Amino acid sequence: MNRSDALIKIKKCLALAASNNPHEAAAAMRQAQKLMQQFQISETDVSLAEVSEAIAKARNVQLVDWEMYLAQTVAEAFACKAYGSVVSSFSANARLVRERRYIFAGLGPASEVAAYAFSVLSRQCAKDRRLHMAAQPKNCKKSTE
């Protein structure tokens, strides 16, 4: 058994320690404490093991206000934190490729759901924005757009 397997087993034991049966709860708590000592795992380690992160690609490489606000709103809706980053890499033909990403960090599956919601909503917003911009007259002011 490695450390990650021990973390999973400790979480299960701690969940079982909340049982209504006092003997079962006590045995589960002893087992959790024994595993925590054996693998030198603290209570903080157990609680932080539930934190996960998911990455969603941004529509634009430049930092765009509507996209940033959308990421923050989605993160708040799913009780997550959103962070932006730009990743640079080289393509197969040695060209520099830059990509903006939003990283959603949260407990359990919340980060995955938030990243999916952001992907869907940003795609819909970009589509609607293109339609709106196409409907505007060509000679309108930037503030009118």
PDB file of C-alpha atoms in Angstrom:
ATOM      1  CA  MET A   1       0.000   0.000   0.000  1.00  0.00           C
ATOM      2  CA  ASN A   2       1.355   3.406  -0.956  1.00  0.00           C
ATOM      3  CA  ARG A   3       0.549   6.852   0.438  1.00  0.00           C
ATOM      4  CA  SER A   4      -2.347   7.611  -1.946  1.00  0.00           C
ATOM      5  CA  ASP A   5      -3.979   4.233  -1.202  1.00  0.00           C
ATOM      6  CA  ALA A   6      -3.576   4.955   2.505  1.00  0.00           C
ATOM      7  CA  LEU A   7      -5.246   8.364   2.076  1.00  0.00           C
ATOM      8  CA  ILE A   8      -8.235   6.722   0.388  1.00  0.00           C
ATOM      9  CA  LYS A   9      -8.499   4.108   3.132  1.00  0.00           C
ATOM     10  CA  ILE A  10      -8.172   6.756   5.863  1.00  0.00           C
ATOM     11  CA  LYS A  11     -11.010   8.781   4.306  1.00  0.00           C
ATOM     12  CA  LYS A  12     -13.206   5.683   4.263  1.00  0.00           C
ATOM     13  CA  CYS A  13     -12.347   4.886   7.879  1.00  0.00           C
ATOM     14  CA  LEU A  14     -13.120   8.444   8.980  1.00  0.00           C
ATOM     15  CA  ALA A  15     -16.476   8.289   7.199  1.00  0.00           C
ATOM     16  CA  LEU A  16     -17.206   5.009   8.969  1.00  0.00           C
ATOM     17  CA  ALA A  17     -16.160   6.582  12.286  1.00  0.00           C
ATOM     18  CA  ALA A  18     -19.325   8.696  12.098  1.00  0.00           C
ATOM     19  CA  SER A  19     -21.427   5.533  12.351  1.00  0.00           C
ATOM     20  CA  ASN A  20     -24.245   5.169  14.887  1.00  0.00           C
ATOM     21  CA  ASN A  21     -22.731   1.901  16.113  1.00  0.00           C
ATOM     22  CA  PRO A  22     -20.187   2.940  18.797  1.00  0.00           C
ATOM     23  CA  HIS A  23     -18.022  -0.206  18.467  1.00  0.00           C
ATOM     24  CA  GLU A  24     -17.827   0.096  14.695  1.00  0.00           C
ATOM     25  CA  ALA A  25     -17.042   3.829  14.936  1.00  0.00           C
ATOM     26  CA  ALA A  26     -14.299   3.254  17.508  1.00  0.00           C
ATOM     27  CA  ALA A  27     -12.686   0.484  15.443  1.00  0.00           C
ATOM     28  CA  ALA A  28     -12.747   2.647  12.332  1.00  0.00           C
ATOM     29  CA  MET A  29     -11.180   5.585  14.208  1.00  0.00           C
ATOM     30  CA  ARG A  30      -8.404   3.349  15.598  1.00  0.00           C
ATOM     31  CA  GLN A  31      -7.704   2.003  12.103  1.00  0.00           C
ATOM     32  CA  ALA A  32      -7.573   5.547  10.653  1.00  0.00           C
ATOM     33  CA  GLN A  33      -5.194   6.727  13.400  1.00  0.00           C
ATOM     34  CA  LYS A  34      -2.969   3.686  12.904  1.00  0.00           C
ATOM     35  CA  LEU A  35      -2.730   4.323   9.159  1.00  0.00           C
ATOM     36  CA  MET A  36      -2.089   8.032   9.725  1.00  0.00           C
ATOM     37  CA  GLN A  37       0.838   7.201  12.042  1.00  0.00           C
ATOM     38  CA  GLN A  38       2.202   4.520   9.753  1.00  0.00           C
ATOM     39  CA  PHE A  39       2.265   6.766   6.667  1.00  0.00           C
ATOM     40  CA  GLN A  40       2.903  10.048   8.567  1.00  0.00           C
ATOM     41  CA  ILE A  41      -0.309  11.639   7.294  1.00  0.00           C
ATOM     42  CA  SER A  42      -1.862  14.566   9.159  1.00  0.00           C
ATOM     43  CA  GLU A  43      -5.494  15.657   9.285  1.00  0.00           C
ATOM     44  CA  THR A  44      -4.589  18.504   6.939  1.00  0.00           C
ATOM     45  CA  ASP A  45      -3.251  16.018   4.384  1.00  0.00           C
ATOM     46  CA  VAL A  46      -6.532  14.120   4.514  1.00  0.00           C
ATOM     47  CA  SER A  47      -8.646  17.239   3.998  1.00  0.00           C
ATOM     48  CA  LEU A  48      -6.392  18.563   1.202  1.00  0.00           C
ATOM     49  CA  ALA A  49      -6.620  15.252  -0.658  1.00  0.00           C
ATOM     50  CA  GLU A  50     -10.143  16.222  -1.722  1.00  0.00           C
ATOM     51  CA  VAL A  51      -8.964  19.329  -3.585  1.00  0.00           C
ATOM     52  CA  SER A  52      -8.812  18.883  -7.349  1.00  0.00           C
ATOM     53  CA  GLU A  53      -8.219  21.092 -10.343  1.00  0.00           C
ATOM     54  CA  ALA A  54      -9.416  21.126 -13.926  1.00  0.00           C
ATOM     55  CA  ILE A  55      -8.209  23.121 -16.916  1.00  0.00           C
ATOM     56  CA  ALA A  56     -10.357  24.822 -19.562  1.00  0.00           C
ATOM     57  CA  LYS A  57      -8.919  26.453 -22.670  1.00  0.00           C
ATOM     58  CA  ALA A  58      -9.724  30.110 -23.222  1.00  0.00           C
ATOM     59  CA  ARG A  59     -11.141  31.322 -26.529  1.00  0.00           C
ATOM     60  CA  ASN A  60      -8.502  34.067 -26.905  1.00  0.00           C
ATOM     61  CA  VAL A  61      -4.801  34.286 -26.153  1.00  0.00           C
ATOM     62  CA  GLN A  62      -5.187  37.919 -25.080  1.00  0.00           C
ATOM     63  CA  LEU A  63      -6.818  38.631 -21.747  1.00  0.00           C
ATOM     64  CA  VAL A  64     -10.410  39.521 -22.637  1.00  0.00           C
ATOM     65  CA  ASP A  65     -12.653  41.105 -19.991  1.00  0.00           C
ATOM     66  CA  TRP A  66     -15.824  39.135 -20.737  1.00  0.00           C
ATOM     67  CA  GLU A  67     -13.977  35.840 -20.641  1.00  0.00           C
ATOM     68  CA  MET A  68     -12.265  36.648 -17.350  1.00  0.00           C
ATOM     69  CA  TYR A  69     -15.577  37.722 -15.773  1.00  0.00           C
ATOM     70  CA  LEU A  70     -17.251  34.559 -17.064  1.00  0.00           C
ATOM     71  CA  ALA A  71     -14.514  32.377 -15.507  1.00  0.00           C
ATOM     72  CA  GLN A  72     -14.885  34.151 -12.147  1.00  0.00           C
ATOM     73  CA  THR A  73     -18.690  33.875 -12.228  1.00  0.00           C
ATOM     74  CA  VAL A  74     -18.598  30.161 -13.063  1.00  0.00           C
ATOM     75  CA  ALA A  75     -16.021  29.563 -10.329  1.00  0.00           C
ATOM     76  CA  GLU A  76     -18.205  31.323  -7.751  1.00  0.00           C
ATOM     77  CA  ALA A  77     -21.266  29.355  -8.875  1.00  0.00           C
ATOM     78  CA  PHE A  78     -19.485  26.048  -8.273  1.00  0.00           C
ATOM     79  CA  ALA A  79     -17.608  27.103  -5.106  1.00  0.00           C
ATOM     80  CA  CYS A  80     -14.218  27.028  -6.834  1.00  0.00           C
ATOM     81  CA  LYS A  81     -11.333  29.391  -7.462  1.00  0.00           C
ATOM     82  CA  ALA A  82     -10.365  30.340 -11.014  1.00  0.00           C
ATOM     83  CA  TYR A  83      -6.817  31.186 -12.078  1.00  0.00           C
ATOM     84  CA  GLY A  84      -5.603  32.230 -15.513  1.00  0.00           C
ATOM     85  CA  SER A  85      -2.344  31.227 -17.141  1.00  0.00           C
ATOM     86  CA  VAL A  86      -0.614  31.449 -20.494  1.00  0.00           C
ATOM     87  CA  VAL A  87       1.260  28.412 -21.740  1.00  0.00           C
ATOM     88  CA  SER A  88       3.887  28.643 -24.478  1.00  0.00           C
ATOM     89  CA  SER A  89       5.093  25.658 -26.441  1.00  0.00           C
ATOM     90  CA  PHE A  90       6.621  24.808 -29.806  1.00  0.00           C
ATOM     91  CA  SER A  91       4.578  23.148 -32.529  1.00  0.00           C
ATOM     92  CA  ALA A  92       5.814  20.390 -34.832  1.00  0.00           C
ATOM     93  CA  ASN A  93       7.223  22.951 -37.313  1.00  0.00           C
ATOM     94  CA  ALA A  94       9.109  24.839 -34.561  1.00  0.00           C
ATOM     95  CA  ARG A  95       6.650  27.722 -34.282  1.00  0.00           C
ATOM     96  CA  LEU A  96       5.913  29.255 -30.907  1.00  0.00           C
ATOM     97  CA  VAL A  97       2.317  28.563 -29.874  1.00  0.00           C
ATOM     98  CA  ARG A  98       0.728  30.450 -26.978  1.00  0.00           C
ATOM     99  CA  GLU A  99      -2.450  29.344 -25.256  1.00  0.00           C
ATOM    100  CA  ARG A 100      -4.453  30.913 -22.418  1.00  0.00           C
ATOM    101  CA  ARG A 101      -6.020  28.551 -19.902  1.00  0.00           C
ATOM    102  CA  TYR A 102      -8.264  28.900 -16.889  1.00  0.00           C
ATOM    103  CA  ILE A 103      -7.598  26.567 -13.985  1.00  0.00           C
ATOM    104  CA  PHE A 104     -10.512  25.785 -11.697  1.00  0.00           C
ATOM    105  CA  ALA A 105      -9.615  24.485  -8.218  1.00  0.00           C
ATOM    106  CA  GLY A 106     -12.242  23.113  -5.860  1.00  0.00           C
ATOM    107  CA  LEU A 107     -13.377  20.244  -3.683  1.00  0.00           C
ATOM    108  CA  GLY A 108     -14.364  16.942  -5.247  1.00  0.00           C
ATOM    109  CA  PRO A 109     -15.877  17.058  -8.737  1.00  0.00           C
ATOM    110  CA  ALA A 110     -16.746  20.785  -8.532  1.00  0.00           C
ATOM    111  CA  SER A 111     -13.650  21.816 -10.488  1.00  0.00           C
ATOM    112  CA  GLU A 112     -14.438  19.429 -13.373  1.00  0.00           C
ATOM    113  CA  VAL A 113     -18.030  20.657 -13.568  1.00  0.00           C
ATOM    114  CA  ALA A 114     -16.899  24.305 -13.453  1.00  0.00           C
ATOM    115  CA  ALA A 115     -14.376  23.764 -16.272  1.00  0.00           C
ATOM    116  CA  TYR A 116     -17.044  22.069 -18.396  1.00  0.00           C
ATOM    117  CA  ALA A 117     -19.579  24.847 -17.707  1.00  0.00           C
ATOM    118  CA  PHE A 118     -16.987  27.486 -18.615  1.00  0.00           C
ATOM    119  CA  SER A 119     -16.175  25.714 -21.896  1.00  0.00           C
ATOM    120  CA  VAL A 120     -19.832  25.533 -22.908  1.00  0.00           C
ATOM    121  CA  LEU A 121     -20.695  29.085 -21.835  1.00  0.00           C
ATOM    122  CA  SER A 122     -17.604  30.667 -23.405  1.00  0.00           C
ATOM    123  CA  ARG A 123     -18.334  28.919 -26.705  1.00  0.00           C
ATOM    124  CA  GLN A 124     -21.929  30.207 -26.621  1.00  0.00           C
ATOM    125  CA  CYS A 125     -20.845  33.746 -25.656  1.00  0.00           C
ATOM    126  CA  ALA A 126     -18.260  33.858 -28.458  1.00  0.00           C
ATOM    127  CA  LYS A 127     -20.840  32.690 -30.992  1.00  0.00           C
ATOM    128  CA  ASP A 128     -23.409  35.256 -29.842  1.00  0.00           C
ATOM    129  CA  ARG A 129     -20.793  38.012 -29.828  1.00  0.00           C
ATOM    130  CA  ARG A 130     -19.822  37.211 -33.431  1.00  0.00           C
ATOM    131  CA  LEU A 131     -23.494  37.366 -34.464  1.00  0.00           C
ATOM    132  CA  HIS A 132     -23.964  40.680 -32.666  1.00  0.00           C
ATOM    133  CA  MET A 133     -20.850  42.207 -34.222  1.00  0.00           C
ATOM    134  CA  ALA A 134     -21.933  41.070 -37.716  1.00  0.00           C
ATOM    135  CA  ALA A 135     -25.283  42.824 -37.233  1.00  0.00           C
ATOM    136  CA  GLN A 136     -23.639  46.170 -36.393  1.00  0.00           C
ATOM    137  CA  PRO A 137     -23.124  48.756 -39.137  1.00  0.00           C
ATOM    138  CA  LYS A 138     -19.587  48.899 -40.452  1.00  0.00           C
ATOM    139  CA  ASN A 139     -19.132  52.587 -39.677  1.00  0.00           C
ATOM    140  CA  CYS A 140     -20.277  52.557 -36.040  1.00  0.00           C
ATOM    141  CA  LYS A 141     -18.090  53.909 -33.258  1.00  0.00           C
ATOM    142  CA  LYS A 142     -16.051  51.594 -31.056  1.00  0.00           C
ATOM    143  CA  SER A 143     -18.090  52.698 -28.014  1.00  0.00           C
ATOM    144  CA  THR A 144     -21.333  51.748 -29.811  1.00  0.00           C
ATOM    145  CA  GLU A 145     -20.129  48.234 -30.530  1.00  0.00           C
TER     146      GLU A 145
END
